[in-house]
Amino acid sequence: MAESDPSAAAAEAMTSAPPPIVVGVDLGALFTKITLGLTHDHELVRNAHGGHATPTAVTFPSKSRARLLGEDAAEAGRADGNTVAMLDRLLVDSLKNGWEGGPEDDEEDALAKFRRFELRTSDARDPKVYVPNMEEEYSTTALMAMLLGNVRGNVAATIARLEGDLSADKKTNSNNLRFVFAVPASYPQSARDALTDAAYGASVSGSSVVDSARCLAAVYERKFADAGEEKEKVVLAVEVGHARSSVSVLRKTPRETDEKKEDGAAGDAGGVEVLSTVGSPTLGAGLVDVALYDHFLSAHPSLSHHAELKENSRTAQRLLEGCRKLKHLLSMLPENKVTVENIGKNDTDVNLSCTRETLKQLCEKTVIARLKGMIDTAMKKAGGIEAATIGAVEITGGGTRIPFVQEAVRDAVGKGEDFALSRSLDDTSLAFGASLIGVDDAADVEMMDAERQAGREKLLESELAMSRRDVELRRKDEIRNRIEAHVLELRSARHSKHGSLLPSSDEFASYLDSVDDWLFSEECDDADCAQMEEKWNAVESKTEEMCEEYLAAKRAEAEQMDREMEEASKLAAAEKAANGDDDEEDHDTRRLPTKRRMEIVMKNKNEANELFSGKNYRHAAARYAKALTHCSKLFDLSPDEEKEVKEVKLSLHLNLALAYIKLEKLDNARNSCDEALRLDAANVKALYRRATVSYQKRKFDDATEDLKEAERLAPEDKAVKKLRKLVDGQIAKQKKKEKAMAKKMFG
């Protein structure tokens, strides 16, 4: 028998290996955006809550709780020293290399003073953050690895959704996944190395870093390759994010066809090249927030008592968040105001109002002049091009939605108000461009010294250990929530249909109290998953014994309901088959008249209500969602029709939230509450249901905030008062426990 050729076998193995999965990553100060590469049609990666962007933050709730990464991290306005945000700005030297010809303070970060966490920079090679809840320091590279581990999980979930393969995570191993980071051209090599080290720590061994200008050029070429232009075109691309900005000059060369070649040679493919790029690591829309903050703090009479206000205090955070909201509102209207709670004297609310013109004056030096200077520098670096030669101006990033920023761009290139600024490069363009460029294989095999490689391995080992710890703690939390929900159900069942069957003895109430106390005890905190399961089994067994009649009646009722629903399902299936109706998938793209479309909406809503009344929550949720889908297909609505649709959508989101709560899909329920509050910020039901979700997720501070607003809007609402009492009780238990622990530690 002839021997096989080893080289041929190796070649065959290489050709049969799946192609690498490229992931484009744009690390923003507030949010990170991710897209998949060509293998998955550049799909935008959603986070675990369904959002299109992932917060660039990590929260450490306590030693006995799992880390909250990305979308689960505490919001900026509610964060304390245990939430580390804007991770991209903490990497070593990431704020160095301000733009040539810019102000000397271009590397000064005006947002740094608002940090609530403690950044320690004694180790210049890798700064560290001290986290009080963990009583530990974490390097900024390690923190970035934590975030990227979460990104990796979201990538796996997106791939699973696209491929219909729940085991898709096996394809995203370190040998197959390739992260491509879009960073400013000014990003120093030390920061780039830290970023790829963090990716390695997140079990992504293949990664590289590309300049953001190249990413924008790649997207522009992709979108306009077949535009049919016959002349060369110069494009100015201006990106203004929350905390950094860049200006790039691009040149698009037209595609030359074979017919135009005099010598008969093949045509030129054309393309887009970067002529110059200028970046600032500190200029961004966040400076507008700071300008408003400084203005109100110095000029608003209701804030005069805050002369020595510390920027990292909770009050300052509320004021800054209010300024950010006002900035967004002024991007839509020439004058506006916001109300910020509890920042005035004696914790009174304060109204902040401003006009676009005032805001422009406040930002003349810190934002407008600097942005114009960057544009001028970029044009000079591109060979001294004249403004008249610029064929198009592309603007991207949240900061470019601010009217005076758009005006500054036009002024810098000598254009009037009638000149259109293009948004062909949207906010996902950097991640999209990175996924288009792909990974330079040479970057994966770069030579690195033994010390750096050892550091990478230590980072990987540490992150794997913390990930295993998170899994264990989440499982423990699930069991804890199961016990707590069981106790809560039995407490509230007294007034239910079968409540009279519950024991009325003091022994039963005392037992439930003892379980509640245990949940907030050190014994519970120190318990492992096996001990938690043992406790759950004991609670379940004991309550089964004490509530035998009640639980038997509940089971019998549930079984009867299942039988009825099964019969109803069979009848519905037969009816659909007879009518030829199949709505498993939504293929309805018809432009139906409003009246007809609303009939379909209400039909789905009414069916959902019936299903909900029958406690068939899963099918009810599906019907509510379908009704909302039909709402999205309405068009050309009159003002009265818009009002009617808004009311129906609000009702659907509220009902969907309740269905999700019943199904214990708490993240989905919160999303539905958020949508309801976007439609009506003063809706008490939405606030109450979101507070219910927060209570069940043990986020008592969030629950309190929503309940306070609900109480203000509806002081006599009994359900709100009852839930507030439960939340206050849990907070009191937490404080009592913390006090006991502090006494134990410090005597």
JSON list of N, CA and C in Angstrom, two decimals, residues 293-343:
[
{"chain": "A", "resi": 293, "resn": "TYR", "atom": "N", "xyz": [-22.77, 71.68, 32.89]},
{"chain": "A", "resi": 293, "resn": "TYR", "atom": "CA", "xyz": [-22.59, 71.41, 34.33]},
{"chain": "A", "resi": 293, "resn": "TYR", "atom": "C", "xyz": [-21.94, 72.62, 35.01]},
{"chain": "A", "resi": 294, "resn": "ASP", "atom": "N", "xyz": [-20.83, 73.09, 34.45]},
{"chain": "A", "resi": 294, "resn": "ASP", "atom": "CA", "xyz": [-20.12, 74.24, 35.03]},
{"chain": "A", "resi": 294, "resn": "ASP", "atom": "C", "xyz": [-21.00, 75.49, 35.02]},
{"chain": "A", "resi": 295, "resn": "HIS", "atom": "N", "xyz": [-21.75, 75.66, 33.93]},
{"chain": "A", "resi": 295, "resn": "HIS", "atom": "CA", "xyz": [-22.62, 76.83, 33.79]},
{"chain": "A", "resi": 295, "resn": "HIS", "atom": "C", "xyz": [-23.69, 76.85, 34.87]},
{"chain": "A", "resi": 296, "resn": "PHE", "atom": "N", "xyz": [-24.41, 75.75, 35.03]},
{"chain": "A", "resi": 296, "resn": "PHE", "atom": "CA", "xyz": [-25.49, 75.72, 36.01]},
{"chain": "A", "resi": 296, "resn": "PHE", "atom": "C", "xyz": [-24.96, 75.79, 37.44]},
{"chain": "A", "resi": 297, "resn": "LEU", "atom": "N", "xyz": [-23.85, 75.13, 37.68]},
{"chain": "A", "resi": 297, "resn": "LEU", "atom": "CA", "xyz": [-23.29, 75.12, 39.04]},
{"chain": "A", "resi": 297, "resn": "LEU", "atom": "C", "xyz": [-22.88, 76.52, 39.48]},
{"chain": "A", "resi": 298, "resn": "SER", "atom": "N", "xyz": [-22.42, 77.33, 38.53]},
{"chain": "A", "resi": 298, "resn": "SER", "atom": "CA", "xyz": [-21.97, 78.68, 38.88]},
{"chain": "A", "resi": 298, "resn": "SER", "atom": "C", "xyz": [-23.08, 79.72, 38.78]},
{"chain": "A", "resi": 299, "resn": "ALA", "atom": "N", "xyz": [-24.13, 79.46, 37.98]},
{"chain": "A", "resi": 299, "resn": "ALA", "atom": "CA", "xyz": [-25.12, 80.51, 37.72]},
{"chain": "A", "resi": 299, "resn": "ALA", "atom": "C", "xyz": [-26.53, 80.21, 38.21]},
{"chain": "A", "resi": 300, "resn": "HIS", "atom": "N", "xyz": [-26.86, 78.95, 38.48]},
{"chain": "A", "resi": 300, "resn": "HIS", "atom": "CA", "xyz": [-28.23, 78.62, 38.87]},
{"chain": "A", "resi": 300, "resn": "HIS", "atom": "C", "xyz": [-28.43, 78.92, 40.36]},
{"chain": "A", "resi": 301, "resn": "PRO", "atom": "N", "xyz": [-29.41, 79.76, 40.71]},
{"chain": "A", "resi": 301, "resn": "PRO", "atom": "CA", "xyz": [-29.60, 80.14, 42.12]},
{"chain": "A", "resi": 301, "resn": "PRO", "atom": "C", "xyz": [-29.92, 78.96, 43.04]},
{"chain": "A", "resi": 302, "resn": "SER", "atom": "N", "xyz": [-30.58, 77.93, 42.51]},
{"chain": "A", "resi": 302, "resn": "SER", "atom": "CA", "xyz": [-30.94, 76.78, 43.35]},
{"chain": "A", "resi": 302, "resn": "SER", "atom": "C", "xyz": [-29.76, 75.86, 43.63]},
{"chain": "A", "resi": 303, "resn": "LEU", "atom": "N", "xyz": [-28.61, 76.15, 43.00]},
{"chain": "A", "resi": 303, "resn": "LEU", "atom": "CA", "xyz": [-27.43, 75.31, 43.22]},
{"chain": "A", "resi": 303, "resn": "LEU", "atom": "C", "xyz": [-26.31, 76.09, 43.90]},
{"chain": "A", "resi": 304, "resn": "SER", "atom": "N", "xyz": [-26.63, 77.27, 44.41]},
{"chain": "A", "resi": 304, "resn": "SER", "atom": "CA", "xyz": [-25.59, 78.12, 45.01]},
{"chain": "A", "resi": 304, "resn": "SER", "atom": "C", "xyz": [-24.98, 77.50, 46.26]},
{"chain": "A", "resi": 305, "resn": "HIS", "atom": "N", "xyz": [-25.72, 76.61, 46.92]},
{"chain": "A", "resi": 305, "resn": "HIS", "atom": "CA", "xyz": [-25.20, 75.97, 48.14]},
{"chain": "A", "resi": 305, "resn": "HIS", "atom": "C", "xyz": [-24.19, 74.87, 47.82]},
{"chain": "A", "resi": 306, "resn": "HIS", "atom": "N", "xyz": [-23.97, 74.58, 46.52]},
{"chain": "A", "resi": 306, "resn": "HIS", "atom": "CA", "xyz": [-23.04, 73.52, 46.13]},
{"chain": "A", "resi": 306, "resn": "HIS", "atom": "C", "xyz": [-21.68, 74.08, 45.70]},
{"chain": "A", "resi": 307, "resn": "ALA", "atom": "N", "xyz": [-21.21, 75.12, 46.38]},
{"chain": "A", "resi": 307, "resn": "ALA", "atom": "CA", "xyz": [-19.95, 75.76, 45.98]},
{"chain": "A", "resi": 307, "resn": "ALA", "atom": "C", "xyz": [-18.78, 74.79, 45.99]},
{"chain": "A", "resi": 308, "resn": "GLU", "atom": "N", "xyz": [-18.79, 73.85, 46.92]},
{"chain": "A", "resi": 308, "resn": "GLU", "atom": "CA", "xyz": [-17.68, 72.90, 47.05]},
{"chain": "A", "resi": 308, "resn": "GLU", "atom": "C", "xyz": [-18.09, 71.49, 46.61]},
{"chain": "A", "resi": 309, "resn": "LEU", "atom": "N", "xyz": [-19.04, 71.40, 45.68]},
{"chain": "A", "resi": 309, "resn": "LEU", "atom": "CA", "xyz": [-19.54, 70.09, 45.24]},
{"chain": "A", "resi": 309, "resn": "LEU", "atom": "C", "xyz": [-18.43, 69.27, 44.57]},
{"chain": "A", "resi": 310, "resn": "LYS", "atom": "N", "xyz": [-18.27, 68.04, 45.04]},
{"chain": "A", "resi": 310, "resn": "LYS", "atom": "CA", "xyz": [-17.28, 67.15, 44.44]},
{"chain": "A", "resi": 310, "resn": "LYS", "atom": "C", "xyz": [-17.88, 66.49, 43.20]},
{"chain": "A", "resi": 311, "resn": "GLU", "atom": "N", "xyz": [-17.09, 66.50, 42.12]},
{"chain": "A", "resi": 311, "resn": "GLU", "atom": "CA", "xyz": [-17.61, 65.99, 40.85]},
{"chain": "A", "resi": 311, "resn": "GLU", "atom": "C", "xyz": [-17.98, 64.51, 40.90]},
{"chain": "A", "resi": 312, "resn": "ASN", "atom": "N", "xyz": [-17.34, 63.74, 41.80]},
{"chain": "A", "resi": 312, "resn": "ASN", "atom": "CA", "xyz": [-17.63, 62.31, 41.85]},
{"chain": "A", "resi": 312, "resn": "ASN", "atom": "C", "xyz": [-18.70, 61.95, 42.88]},
{"chain": "A", "resi": 313, "resn": "SER", "atom": "N", "xyz": [-19.42, 62.97, 43.38]},
{"chain": "A", "resi": 313, "resn": "SER", "atom": "CA", "xyz": [-20.50, 62.71, 44.32]},
{"chain": "A", "resi": 313, "resn": "SER", "atom": "C", "xyz": [-21.76, 62.29, 43.57]},
{"chain": "A", "resi": 314, "resn": "ARG", "atom": "N", "xyz": [-22.70, 61.70, 44.29]},
{"chain": "A", "resi": 314, "resn": "ARG", "atom": "CA", "xyz": [-23.95, 61.28, 43.66]},
{"chain": "A", "resi": 314, "resn": "ARG", "atom": "C", "xyz": [-24.75, 62.48, 43.13]},
{"chain": "A", "resi": 315, "resn": "THR", "atom": "N", "xyz": [-24.71, 63.60, 43.88]},
{"chain": "A", "resi": 315, "resn": "THR", "atom": "CA", "xyz": [-25.41, 64.80, 43.44]},
{"chain": "A", "resi": 315, "resn": "THR", "atom": "C", "xyz": [-24.83, 65.32, 42.12]},
{"chain": "A", "resi": 316, "resn": "ALA", "atom": "N", "xyz": [-23.50, 65.34, 42.04]},
{"chain": "A", "resi": 316, "resn": "ALA", "atom": "CA", "xyz": [-22.85, 65.80, 40.80]},
{"chain": "A", "resi": 316, "resn": "ALA", "atom": "C", "xyz": [-23.18, 64.89, 39.64]},
{"chain": "A", "resi": 317, "resn": "GLN", "atom": "N", "xyz": [-23.28, 63.59, 39.90]},
{"chain": "A", "resi": 317, "resn": "GLN", "atom": "CA", "xyz": [-23.62, 62.65, 38.84]},
{"chain": "A", "resi": 317, "resn": "GLN", "atom": "C", "xyz": [-25.04, 62.91, 38.32]},
{"chain": "A", "resi": 318, "resn": "ARG", "atom": "N", "xyz": [-25.96, 63.21, 39.24]},
{"chain": "A", "resi": 318, "resn": "ARG", "atom": "CA", "xyz": [-27.33, 63.52, 38.83]},
{"chain": "A", "resi": 318, "resn": "ARG", "atom": "C", "xyz": [-27.36, 64.79, 37.98]},
{"chain": "A", "resi": 319, "resn": "LEU", "atom": "N", "xyz": [-26.60, 65.80, 38.42]},
{"chain": "A", "resi": 319, "resn": "LEU", "atom": "CA", "xyz": [-26.55, 67.06, 37.67]},
{"chain": "A", "resi": 319, "resn": "LEU", "atom": "C", "xyz": [-25.96, 66.84, 36.28]},
{"chain": "A", "resi": 320, "resn": "LEU", "atom": "N", "xyz": [-24.87, 66.07, 36.20]},
{"chain": "A", "resi": 320, "resn": "LEU", "atom": "CA", "xyz": [-24.24, 65.80, 34.91]},
{"chain": "A", "resi": 320, "resn": "LEU", "atom": "C", "xyz": [-25.18, 65.02, 33.99]},
{"chain": "A", "resi": 321, "resn": "GLU", "atom": "N", "xyz": [-25.90, 64.05, 34.55]},
{"chain": "A", "resi": 321, "resn": "GLU", "atom": "CA", "xyz": [-26.85, 63.27, 33.75]},
{"chain": "A", "resi": 321, "resn": "GLU", "atom": "C", "xyz": [-27.98, 64.17, 33.24]},
{"chain": "A", "resi": 322, "resn": "GLY", "atom": "N", "xyz": [-28.43, 65.11, 34.08]},
{"chain": "A", "resi": 322, "resn": "GLY", "atom": "CA", "xyz": [-29.45, 66.06, 33.65]},
{"chain": "A", "resi": 322, "resn": "GLY", "atom": "C", "xyz": [-28.94, 66.94, 32.51]},
{"chain": "A", "resi": 323, "resn": "CYS", "atom": "N", "xyz": [-27.67, 67.34, 32.58]},
{"chain": "A", "resi": 323, "resn": "CYS", "atom": "CA", "xyz": [-27.07, 68.15, 31.52]},
{"chain": "A", "resi": 323, "resn": "CYS", "atom": "C", "xyz": [-26.99, 67.35, 30.22]},
{"chain": "A", "resi": 324, "resn": "ARG", "atom": "N", "xyz": [-26.70, 66.06, 30.33]},
{"chain": "A", "resi": 324, "resn": "ARG", "atom": "CA", "xyz": [-26.64, 65.21, 29.14]},
{"chain": "A", "resi": 324, "resn": "ARG", "atom": "C", "xyz": [-28.01, 65.11, 28.48]},
{"chain": "A", "resi": 325, "resn": "LYS", "atom": "N", "xyz": [-29.05, 64.96, 29.28]},
{"chain": "A", "resi": 325, "resn": "LYS", "atom": "CA", "xyz": [-30.42, 64.89, 28.73]},
{"chain": "A", "resi": 325, "resn": "LYS", "atom": "C", "xyz": [-30.79, 66.20, 28.07]},
{"chain": "A", "resi": 326, "resn": "LEU", "atom": "N", "xyz": [-30.41, 67.33, 28.71]},
{"chain": "A", "resi": 326, "resn": "LEU", "atom": "CA", "xyz": [-30.73, 68.64, 28.14]},
{"chain": "A", "resi": 326, "resn": "LEU", "atom": "C", "xyz": [-30.01, 68.83, 26.80]},
{"chain": "A", "resi": 327, "resn": "LYS", "atom": "N", "xyz": [-28.78, 68.36, 26.72]},
{"chain": "A", "resi": 327, "resn": "LYS", "atom": "CA", "xyz": [-28.03, 68.43, 25.45]},
{"chain": "A", "resi": 327, "resn": "LYS", "atom": "C", "xyz": [-28.78, 67.70, 24.35]},
{"chain": "A", "resi": 328, "resn": "HIS", "atom": "N", "xyz": [-29.27, 66.51, 24.64]},
{"chain": "A", "resi": 328, "resn": "HIS", "atom": "CA", "xyz": [-30.01, 65.73, 23.64]},
{"chain": "A", "resi": 328, "resn": "HIS", "atom": "C", "xyz": [-31.28, 66.46, 23.21]},
{"chain": "A", "resi": 329, "resn": "LEU", "atom": "N", "xyz": [-31.99, 67.06, 24.18]},
{"chain": "A", "resi": 329, "resn": "LEU", "atom": "CA", "xyz": [-33.23, 67.77, 23.86]},
{"chain": "A", "resi": 329, "resn": "LEU", "atom": "C", "xyz": [-32.94, 69.00, 23.00]},
{"chain": "A", "resi": 330, "resn": "LEU", "atom": "N", "xyz": [-31.83, 69.69, 23.26]},
{"chain": "A", "resi": 330, "resn": "LEU", "atom": "CA", "xyz": [-31.49, 70.88, 22.48]},
{"chain": "A", "resi": 330, "resn": "LEU", "atom": "C", "xyz": [-31.05, 70.53, 21.07]},
{"chain": "A", "resi": 331, "resn": "SER", "atom": "N", "xyz": [-30.74, 69.26, 20.84]},
{"chain": "A", "resi": 331, "resn": "SER", "atom": "CA", "xyz": [-30.43, 68.83, 19.47]},
{"chain": "A", "resi": 331, "resn": "SER", "atom": "C", "xyz": [-31.70, 68.72, 18.64]},
{"chain": "A", "resi": 332, "resn": "MET", "atom": "N", "xyz": [-32.86, 68.70, 19.32]},
{"chain": "A", "resi": 332, "resn": "MET", "atom": "CA", "xyz": [-34.14, 68.58, 18.62]},
{"chain": "A", "resi": 332, "resn": "MET", "atom": "C", "xyz": [-34.93, 69.89, 18.61]},
{"chain": "A", "resi": 333, "resn": "LEU", "atom": "N", "xyz": [-34.78, 70.68, 19.67]},
{"chain": "A", "resi": 333, "resn": "LEU", "atom": "CA", "xyz": [-35.55, 71.93, 19.78]},
{"chain": "A", "resi": 333, "resn": "LEU", "atom": "C", "xyz": [-34.62, 73.08, 20.17]},
{"chain": "A", "resi": 334, "resn": "PRO", "atom": "N", "xyz": [-34.91, 74.31, 19.74]},
{"chain": "A", "resi": 334, "resn": "PRO", "atom": "CA", "xyz": [-34.01, 75.43, 20.02]},
{"chain": "A", "resi": 334, "resn": "PRO", "atom": "C", "xyz": [-33.96, 75.85, 21.48]},
{"chain": "A", "resi": 335, "resn": "GLU", "atom": "N", "xyz": [-34.93, 75.45, 22.26]},
{"chain": "A", "resi": 335, "resn": "GLU", "atom": "CA", "xyz": [-34.97, 75.78, 23.69]},
{"chain": "A", "resi": 335, "resn": "GLU", "atom": "C", "xyz": [-35.65, 74.65, 24.42]},
{"chain": "A", "resi": 336, "resn": "ASN", "atom": "N", "xyz": [-35.12, 74.30, 25.60]},
{"chain": "A", "resi": 336, "resn": "ASN", "atom": "CA", "xyz": [-35.74, 73.19, 26.33]},
{"chain": "A", "resi": 336, "resn": "ASN", "atom": "C", "xyz": [-35.32, 73.23, 27.79]},
{"chain": "A", "resi": 337, "resn": "LYS", "atom": "N", "xyz": [-35.92, 72.32, 28.57]},
{"chain": "A", "resi": 337, "resn": "LYS", "atom": "CA", "xyz": [-35.58, 72.24, 29.99]},
{"chain": "A", "resi": 337, "resn": "LYS", "atom": "C", "xyz": [-35.74, 70.80, 30.48]},
{"chain": "A", "resi": 338, "resn": "VAL", "atom": "N", "xyz": [-35.07, 70.52, 31.59]},
{"chain": "A", "resi": 338, "resn": "VAL", "atom": "CA", "xyz": [-35.19, 69.21, 32.24]},
{"chain": "A", "resi": 338, "resn": "VAL", "atom": "C", "xyz": [-35.33, 69.45, 33.74]},
{"chain": "A", "resi": 339, "resn": "THR", "atom": "N", "xyz": [-35.87, 68.46, 34.43]},
{"chain": "A", "resi": 339, "resn": "THR", "atom": "CA", "xyz": [-35.96, 68.50, 35.89]},
{"chain": "A", "resi": 339, "resn": "THR", "atom": "C", "xyz": [-35.03, 67.44, 36.47]},
{"chain": "A", "resi": 340, "resn": "VAL", "atom": "N", "xyz": [-34.16, 67.85, 37.37]},
{"chain": "A", "resi": 340, "resn": "VAL", "atom": "CA", "xyz": [-33.23, 66.93, 38.02]},
{"chain": "A", "resi": 340, "resn": "VAL", "atom": "C", "xyz": [-33.66, 66.78, 39.47]},
{"chain": "A", "resi": 341, "resn": "GLU", "atom": "N", "xyz": [-33.88, 65.57, 39.90]},
{"chain": "A", "resi": 341, "resn": "GLU", "atom": "CA", "xyz": [-34.42, 65.32, 41.24]},
{"chain": "A", "resi": 341, "resn": "GLU", "atom": "C", "xyz": [-33.34, 65.41, 42.32]},
{"chain": "A", "resi": 342, "resn": "ASN", "atom": "N", "xyz": [-33.74, 65.95, 43.46]},
{"chain": "A", "resi": 342, "resn": "ASN", "atom": "CA", "xyz": [-32.97, 65.88, 44.71]},
{"chain": "A", "resi": 342, "resn": "ASN", "atom": "C", "xyz": [-31.58, 66.51, 44.65]},
{"chain": "A", "resi": 343, "resn": "ILE", "atom": "N", "xyz": [-31.39, 67.57, 43.88]},
{"chain": "A", "resi": 343, "resn": "ILE", "atom": "CA", "xyz": [-30.07, 68.21, 43.87]},
{"chain": "A", "resi": 343, "resn": "ILE", "atom": "C", "xyz": [-30.13, 69.63, 44.43]}
]
